[in-house]
Amino acid sequence: MKNTSLKNSLTAIAFFIAIAVFSQNKSQNTLPLDVFYSKIQAEKNPQIIDARGPEEFALNHLLGAVNFNLESKDYAEKIAKLDKNRPVFTYSIGAGRSVWLAEDLLKKGFKEAYSLEGGIANWIGNGKPFFANSKSKLTLAEYNKIISDNKTVLVDIGSVYCGACKKVKPVLETIKAQYGSNLKIVEIDLEDNTQVIADLKTIKVFPTLILYQNGKIILKKEGFENLKNEIDVALASK
């Protein structure tokens, strides 16, 4: 009985140590935008990997990035072309595929591998340089006019490739049904409006919801949880 208890205790201790190590590695290797950007700037020819799918990469990406992830058929061939002694910078739509990729590179002997906190949403959303294969359908001037011409506006900023962004859509339908013409809802996707998202210089993650009233922001929310309740509370207090 004592041996069993001791074994269970040791197992529990090992489990918590593993969690602590994982959390520490994640915090060390997932960098905030300013640090990530500074490290890239310090490299003559930075090794940047876009860990999204090829369709996403074709629409927009960081300048100088190459595209592959853990599921790519030529993954081994791709990483063989990288210099293990130089840092590698990874990013995705948020911080999922890029985190896994950075961790795998470290396991394979790379000295430094970093993922970008907030992913490409954070990069483009704060005006860092990028490539886009088309112009935004909406300009910043047009965006500002929508805000000024309508008393109450809810802006949904995200991406068609963002899982959490898809969960916002039914919530928006419920909000639209409740408020009708009293609330204008504007949906802005990265794929169609890359430049206006960059020009706003205020987006860190997808989705981001911004509620305006009389031209002023009364609520800015990252994520979709409790969205309707927070909208209701914000509008009721005005």
mmCIF file of C-alpha atoms in Angstrom:
data_model
loop_
_atom_site.group_PDB
_atom_site.id
_atom_site.type_symbol
_atom_site.label_atom_id
_atom_site.label_comp_id
_atom_site.label_asym_id
_atom_site.label_seq_id
_atom_site.Cartn_x
_atom_site.Cartn_y
_atom_site.Cartn_z
ATOM 1 C CA MET A 1 0.000 0.000 0.000
ATOM 2 C CA LYS A 2 2.805 2.371 0.935
ATOM 3 C CA ASN A 3 4.668 1.516 -2.298
ATOM 4 C CA THR A 4 1.550 2.234 -4.340
ATOM 5 C CA SER A 5 1.066 5.596 -2.606
ATOM 6 C CA LEU A 6 4.716 6.492 -3.132
ATOM 7 C CA LYS A 7 4.490 5.500 -6.801
ATOM 8 C CA ASN A 8 1.354 7.633 -7.278
ATOM 9 C CA SER A 9 3.022 10.573 -5.547
ATOM 10 C CA LEU A 10 6.110 10.333 -7.744
ATOM 11 C CA THR A 11 3.934 10.069 -10.846
ATOM 12 C CA ALA A 12 2.020 13.201 -9.837
ATOM 13 C CA ILE A 13 5.251 15.101 -9.159
ATOM 14 C CA ALA A 14 6.655 14.073 -12.546
ATOM 15 C CA PHE A 15 3.427 15.180 -14.232
ATOM 16 C CA PHE A 16 3.530 18.662 -12.695
ATOM 17 C CA ILE A 17 7.228 19.030 -13.494
ATOM 18 C CA ALA A 18 6.468 18.163 -17.128
ATOM 19 C CA ILE A 19 3.738 20.816 -17.231
ATOM 20 C CA ALA A 20 6.057 23.392 -15.696
ATOM 21 C CA VAL A 21 8.810 22.620 -18.210
ATOM 22 C CA PHE A 22 6.356 22.806 -21.115
ATOM 23 C CA SER A 23 4.986 26.158 -19.919
ATOM 24 C CA GLN A 24 8.492 27.542 -19.447
ATOM 25 C CA ASN A 25 9.553 26.441 -22.950
ATOM 26 C CA LYS A 26 6.386 27.894 -24.448
ATOM 27 C CA SER A 27 6.913 31.268 -22.750
ATOM 28 C CA GLN A 28 10.550 31.331 -23.839
ATOM 29 C CA ASN A 29 9.925 30.345 -27.453
ATOM 30 C CA THR A 30 6.650 32.167 -28.131
ATOM 31 C CA LEU A 31 7.635 35.803 -28.382
ATOM 32 C CA PRO A 32 5.650 39.049 -28.227
ATOM 33 C CA LEU A 33 5.597 41.004 -31.467
ATOM 34 C CA ASP A 34 8.221 43.623 -30.596
ATOM 35 C CA VAL A 35 10.796 41.015 -29.527
ATOM 36 C CA PHE A 36 10.034 38.754 -32.501
ATOM 37 C CA TYR A 37 10.352 41.703 -34.901
ATOM 38 C CA SER A 38 13.595 42.935 -33.322
ATOM 39 C CA LYS A 39 15.203 39.511 -33.606
ATOM 40 C CA ILE A 40 14.228 39.289 -37.270
ATOM 41 C CA GLN A 41 15.641 42.754 -37.906
ATOM 42 C CA ALA A 42 18.937 41.688 -36.348
ATOM 43 C CA GLU A 43 19.378 38.907 -38.937
ATOM 44 C CA LYS A 44 20.907 39.582 -42.376
ATOM 45 C CA ASN A 45 18.829 36.880 -44.089
ATOM 46 C CA PRO A 46 16.283 35.762 -41.477
ATOM 47 C CA GLN A 47 14.878 32.240 -41.662
ATOM 48 C CA ILE A 48 11.104 32.841 -41.541
ATOM 49 C CA ILE A 49 8.575 30.032 -41.855
ATOM 50 C CA ASP A 50 4.875 30.517 -42.512
ATOM 51 C CA ALA A 51 3.322 27.436 -40.904
ATOM 52 C CA ARG A 52 -0.116 27.956 -42.447
ATOM 53 C CA GLY A 53 -1.561 26.180 -45.461
ATOM 54 C CA PRO A 54 -0.427 27.036 -49.020
ATOM 55 C CA GLU A 55 -3.743 28.770 -49.801
ATOM 56 C CA GLU A 56 -3.318 31.116 -46.850
ATOM 57 C CA PHE A 57 0.321 31.789 -47.711
ATOM 58 C CA ALA A 58 -0.565 32.677 -51.315
ATOM 59 C CA LEU A 59 -2.944 35.402 -50.110
ATOM 60 C CA ASN A 60 -0.622 37.124 -47.646
ATOM 61 C CA HIS A 61 2.570 36.475 -45.701
ATOM 62 C CA LEU A 62 5.600 38.053 -44.052
ATOM 63 C CA LEU A 63 8.230 39.332 -46.467
ATOM 64 C CA GLY A 64 10.922 36.715 -47.050
ATOM 65 C CA ALA A 65 8.919 33.844 -45.553
ATOM 66 C CA VAL A 66 8.825 30.286 -46.912
ATOM 67 C CA ASN A 67 5.790 28.077 -46.464
ATOM 68 C CA PHE A 68 5.626 24.644 -44.835
ATOM 69 C CA ASN A 69 4.432 22.924 -41.669
ATOM 70 C CA LEU A 70 4.580 19.576 -39.896
ATOM 71 C CA GLU A 71 2.027 18.090 -42.306
ATOM 72 C CA SER A 72 3.913 19.047 -45.468
ATOM 73 C CA LYS A 73 4.988 16.046 -47.550
ATOM 74 C CA ASP A 74 8.415 17.585 -48.113
ATOM 75 C CA TYR A 75 8.857 18.635 -44.468
ATOM 76 C CA ALA A 76 12.193 16.830 -43.989
ATOM 77 C CA GLU A 77 13.512 18.301 -47.231
ATOM 78 C CA LYS A 78 12.445 21.798 -46.209
ATOM 79 C CA ILE A 79 14.113 21.767 -42.797
ATOM 80 C CA ALA A 80 17.277 20.258 -44.295
ATOM 81 C CA LYS A 81 17.742 23.543 -46.176
ATOM 82 C CA LEU A 82 17.743 25.556 -42.943
ATOM 83 C CA ASP A 83 20.801 26.476 -40.882
ATOM 84 C CA LYS A 84 20.489 24.854 -37.450
ATOM 85 C CA ASN A 85 22.959 27.312 -35.962
ATOM 86 C CA ARG A 86 20.849 30.365 -36.813
ATOM 87 C CA PRO A 87 17.451 31.320 -35.349
ATOM 88 C CA VAL A 88 14.275 30.257 -37.100
ATOM 89 C CA PHE A 89 11.112 32.375 -36.872
ATOM 90 C CA THR A 90 7.722 30.708 -37.281
ATOM 91 C CA TYR A 91 4.188 32.068 -37.387
ATOM 92 C CA SER A 92 0.661 30.935 -38.289
ATOM 93 C CA ILE A 93 -2.832 32.445 -38.134
ATOM 94 C CA GLY A 94 -2.582 32.522 -34.340
ATOM 95 C CA ALA A 95 -0.066 30.519 -32.347
ATOM 96 C CA GLY A 96 -0.952 26.891 -32.983
ATOM 97 C CA ARG A 97 0.867 25.353 -35.929
ATOM 98 C CA SER A 98 3.813 27.710 -35.468
ATOM 99 C CA VAL A 99 4.315 26.680 -31.828
ATOM 100 C CA TRP A 100 4.335 22.993 -32.764
ATOM 101 C CA LEU A 101 6.751 23.668 -35.603
ATOM 102 C CA ALA A 102 9.148 25.648 -33.415
ATOM 103 C CA GLU A 103 9.113 22.897 -30.787
ATOM 104 C CA ASP A 104 9.825 20.233 -33.404
ATOM 105 C CA LEU A 105 12.748 22.220 -34.796
ATOM 106 C CA LEU A 106 14.256 22.477 -31.311
ATOM 107 C CA LYS A 107 13.859 18.715 -30.883
ATOM 108 C CA LYS A 108 15.706 18.243 -34.166
ATOM 109 C CA GLY A 109 18.734 20.160 -32.939
ATOM 110 C CA PHE A 110 18.076 23.753 -33.971
ATOM 111 C CA LYS A 111 19.668 26.138 -31.472
ATOM 112 C CA GLU A 112 16.883 28.737 -31.636
ATOM 113 C CA ALA A 113 13.301 28.519 -32.902
ATOM 114 C CA TYR A 114 10.615 31.064 -32.089
ATOM 115 C CA SER A 115 6.911 31.409 -32.751
ATOM 116 C CA LEU A 116 5.037 34.691 -32.925
ATOM 117 C CA GLU A 117 2.461 35.409 -30.238
ATOM 118 C CA GLY A 118 -0.823 36.220 -31.988
ATOM 119 C CA GLY A 119 0.520 35.032 -35.329
ATOM 120 C CA ILE A 120 0.011 36.940 -38.548
ATOM 121 C CA ALA A 121 -2.976 38.723 -36.990
ATOM 122 C CA ASN A 122 -0.573 40.422 -34.583
ATOM 123 C CA TRP A 123 2.023 41.144 -37.282
ATOM 124 C CA ILE A 124 -0.249 42.682 -39.909
ATOM 125 C CA GLY A 125 -2.605 44.087 -37.285
ATOM 126 C CA ASN A 126 0.209 46.288 -35.987
ATOM 127 C CA GLY A 127 1.410 47.509 -39.358
ATOM 128 C CA LYS A 128 4.533 45.393 -39.851
ATOM 129 C CA PRO A 129 5.662 44.844 -43.489
ATOM 130 C CA PHE A 130 3.902 42.076 -45.412
ATOM 131 C CA PHE A 131 3.025 40.783 -48.877
ATOM 132 C CA ALA A 132 -0.573 40.648 -50.103
ATOM 133 C CA ASN A 133 -1.644 39.512 -53.544
ATOM 134 C CA SER A 134 -4.542 41.982 -53.801
ATOM 135 C CA LYS A 135 -5.642 45.377 -52.550
ATOM 136 C CA SER A 136 -8.090 45.714 -49.693
ATOM 137 C CA LYS A 137 -11.718 46.050 -50.715
ATOM 138 C CA LEU A 138 -12.152 48.587 -47.937
ATOM 139 C CA THR A 139 -9.849 51.570 -47.357
ATOM 140 C CA LEU A 140 -9.179 53.171 -44.003
ATOM 141 C CA ALA A 141 -11.002 56.305 -45.178
ATOM 142 C CA GLU A 142 -14.067 54.220 -46.086
ATOM 143 C CA TYR A 143 -13.845 52.425 -42.742
ATOM 144 C CA ASN A 144 -13.784 55.734 -40.866
ATOM 145 C CA LYS A 145 -16.736 56.995 -42.901
ATOM 146 C CA ILE A 146 -18.814 53.965 -41.906
ATOM 147 C CA ILE A 147 -18.001 54.684 -38.263
ATOM 148 C CA SER A 148 -18.898 58.380 -38.561
ATOM 149 C CA ASP A 149 -22.073 57.840 -40.630
ATOM 150 C CA ASN A 150 -23.645 55.355 -38.210
ATOM 151 C CA LYS A 151 -24.494 55.893 -34.556
ATOM 152 C CA THR A 152 -23.627 52.353 -33.434
ATOM 153 C CA VAL A 153 -21.257 50.038 -35.298
ATOM 154 C CA LEU A 154 -19.917 46.583 -34.421
ATOM 155 C CA VAL A 155 -16.787 45.607 -36.383
ATOM 156 C CA ASP A 156 -15.753 41.952 -36.563
ATOM 157 C CA ILE A 157 -12.116 41.515 -37.646
ATOM 158 C CA GLY A 158 -10.822 38.038 -38.410
ATOM 159 C CA SER A 159 -9.961 35.487 -41.074
ATOM 160 C CA VAL A 160 -11.830 32.800 -43.001
ATOM 161 C CA TYR A 161 -9.083 30.393 -41.893
ATOM 162 C CA CYS A 162 -9.504 31.179 -38.190
ATOM 163 C CA GLY A 163 -11.487 28.543 -36.277
ATOM 164 C CA ALA A 164 -12.522 30.900 -33.476
ATOM 165 C CA CYS A 165 -13.631 33.488 -36.053
ATOM 166 C CA LYS A 166 -16.143 31.019 -37.488
ATOM 167 C CA LYS A 167 -17.751 30.689 -34.058
ATOM 168 C CA VAL A 168 -18.419 34.447 -34.028
ATOM 169 C CA LYS A 169 -20.720 34.304 -37.062
ATOM 170 C CA PRO A 170 -23.812 32.725 -35.414
ATOM 171 C CA VAL A 171 -23.423 35.098 -32.453
ATOM 172 C CA LEU A 172 -23.429 38.040 -34.856
ATOM 173 C CA GLU A 173 -26.645 36.737 -36.415
ATOM 174 C CA THR A 174 -28.278 36.689 -32.980
ATOM 175 C CA ILE A 175 -27.061 40.221 -32.260
ATOM 176 C CA LYS A 176 -28.298 41.392 -35.662
ATOM 177 C CA ALA A 177 -31.719 39.872 -35.047
ATOM 178 C CA GLN A 178 -32.012 41.655 -31.699
ATOM 179 C CA TYR A 179 -30.790 45.134 -32.640
ATOM 180 C CA GLY A 180 -31.772 45.275 -36.295
ATOM 181 C CA SER A 181 -31.135 48.613 -38.012
ATOM 182 C CA ASN A 182 -30.034 50.197 -34.716
ATOM 183 C CA LEU A 183 -26.690 48.436 -34.983
ATOM 184 C CA LYS A 184 -24.569 48.245 -38.136
ATOM 185 C CA ILE A 185 -22.364 45.162 -38.289
ATOM 186 C CA VAL A 186 -19.209 45.243 -40.429
ATOM 187 C CA GLU A 187 -17.231 42.049 -41.055
ATOM 188 C CA ILE A 188 -13.589 42.477 -42.115
ATOM 189 C CA ASP A 189 -11.548 39.420 -43.125
ATOM 190 C CA LEU A 190 -7.770 39.377 -43.510
ATOM 191 C CA GLU A 191 -8.060 37.793 -46.948
ATOM 192 C CA ASP A 192 -10.117 40.660 -48.425
ATOM 193 C CA ASN A 193 -8.978 43.614 -46.358
ATOM 194 C CA THR A 194 -5.345 43.091 -45.394
ATOM 195 C CA GLN A 195 -4.324 46.735 -45.719
ATOM 196 C CA VAL A 196 -7.128 48.239 -43.657
ATOM 197 C CA ILE A 197 -6.331 45.801 -40.830
ATOM 198 C CA ALA A 198 -2.705 46.944 -41.043
ATOM 199 C CA ASP A 199 -3.737 50.614 -41.121
ATOM 200 C CA LEU A 200 -5.806 50.267 -37.950
ATOM 201 C CA LYS A 201 -2.648 49.209 -36.054
ATOM 202 C CA THR A 202 -4.706 47.880 -33.160
ATOM 203 C CA ILE A 203 -5.261 44.146 -33.837
ATOM 204 C CA LYS A 204 -3.335 41.539 -31.838
ATOM 205 C CA VAL A 205 -5.423 38.392 -32.365
ATOM 206 C CA PHE A 206 -8.309 37.069 -34.443
ATOM 207 C CA PRO A 207 -11.132 37.538 -33.869
ATOM 208 C CA THR A 208 -11.215 41.083 -32.527
ATOM 209 C CA LEU A 209 -14.556 42.825 -32.082
ATOM 210 C CA ILE A 210 -14.795 46.619 -31.814
ATOM 211 C CA LEU A 211 -18.013 48.361 -30.809
ATOM 212 C CA TYR A 212 -18.355 52.047 -31.674
ATOM 213 C CA GLN A 213 -20.979 54.527 -30.578
ATOM 214 C CA ASN A 214 -21.018 58.079 -31.899
ATOM 215 C CA GLY A 215 -17.576 57.495 -33.394
ATOM 216 C CA LYS A 216 -15.966 56.348 -30.133
ATOM 217 C CA ILE A 217 -14.928 52.860 -29.068
ATOM 218 C CA ILE A 218 -17.070 51.674 -26.175
ATOM 219 C CA LEU A 219 -15.932 48.027 -26.273
ATOM 220 C CA LYS A 220 -12.971 46.182 -27.732
ATOM 221 C CA LYS A 221 -12.975 42.427 -27.297
ATOM 222 C CA GLU A 222 -10.501 39.705 -28.308
ATOM 223 C CA GLY A 223 -12.214 36.344 -28.790
ATOM 224 C CA PHE A 224 -15.879 35.404 -28.940
ATOM 225 C CA GLU A 225 -16.767 34.102 -25.470
ATOM 226 C CA ASN A 226 -19.597 36.044 -23.790
ATOM 227 C CA LEU A 227 -19.636 38.367 -26.804
ATOM 228 C CA LYS A 228 -23.392 38.975 -26.880
ATOM 229 C CA ASN A 229 -23.593 39.595 -23.145
ATOM 230 C CA GLU A 230 -20.743 42.126 -23.290
ATOM 231 C CA ILE A 231 -22.371 43.895 -26.252
ATOM 232 C CA ASP A 232 -25.678 44.049 -24.393
ATOM 233 C CA VAL A 233 -24.016 45.459 -21.269
ATOM 234 C CA ALA A 234 -22.010 48.050 -23.231
ATOM 235 C CA LEU A 235 -25.057 49.299 -25.122
ATOM 236 C CA ALA A 236 -27.321 49.288 -22.069
ATOM 237 C CA SER A 237 -24.917 51.556 -20.202
ATOM 238 C CA LYS A 238 -25.029 54.204 -22.949
#
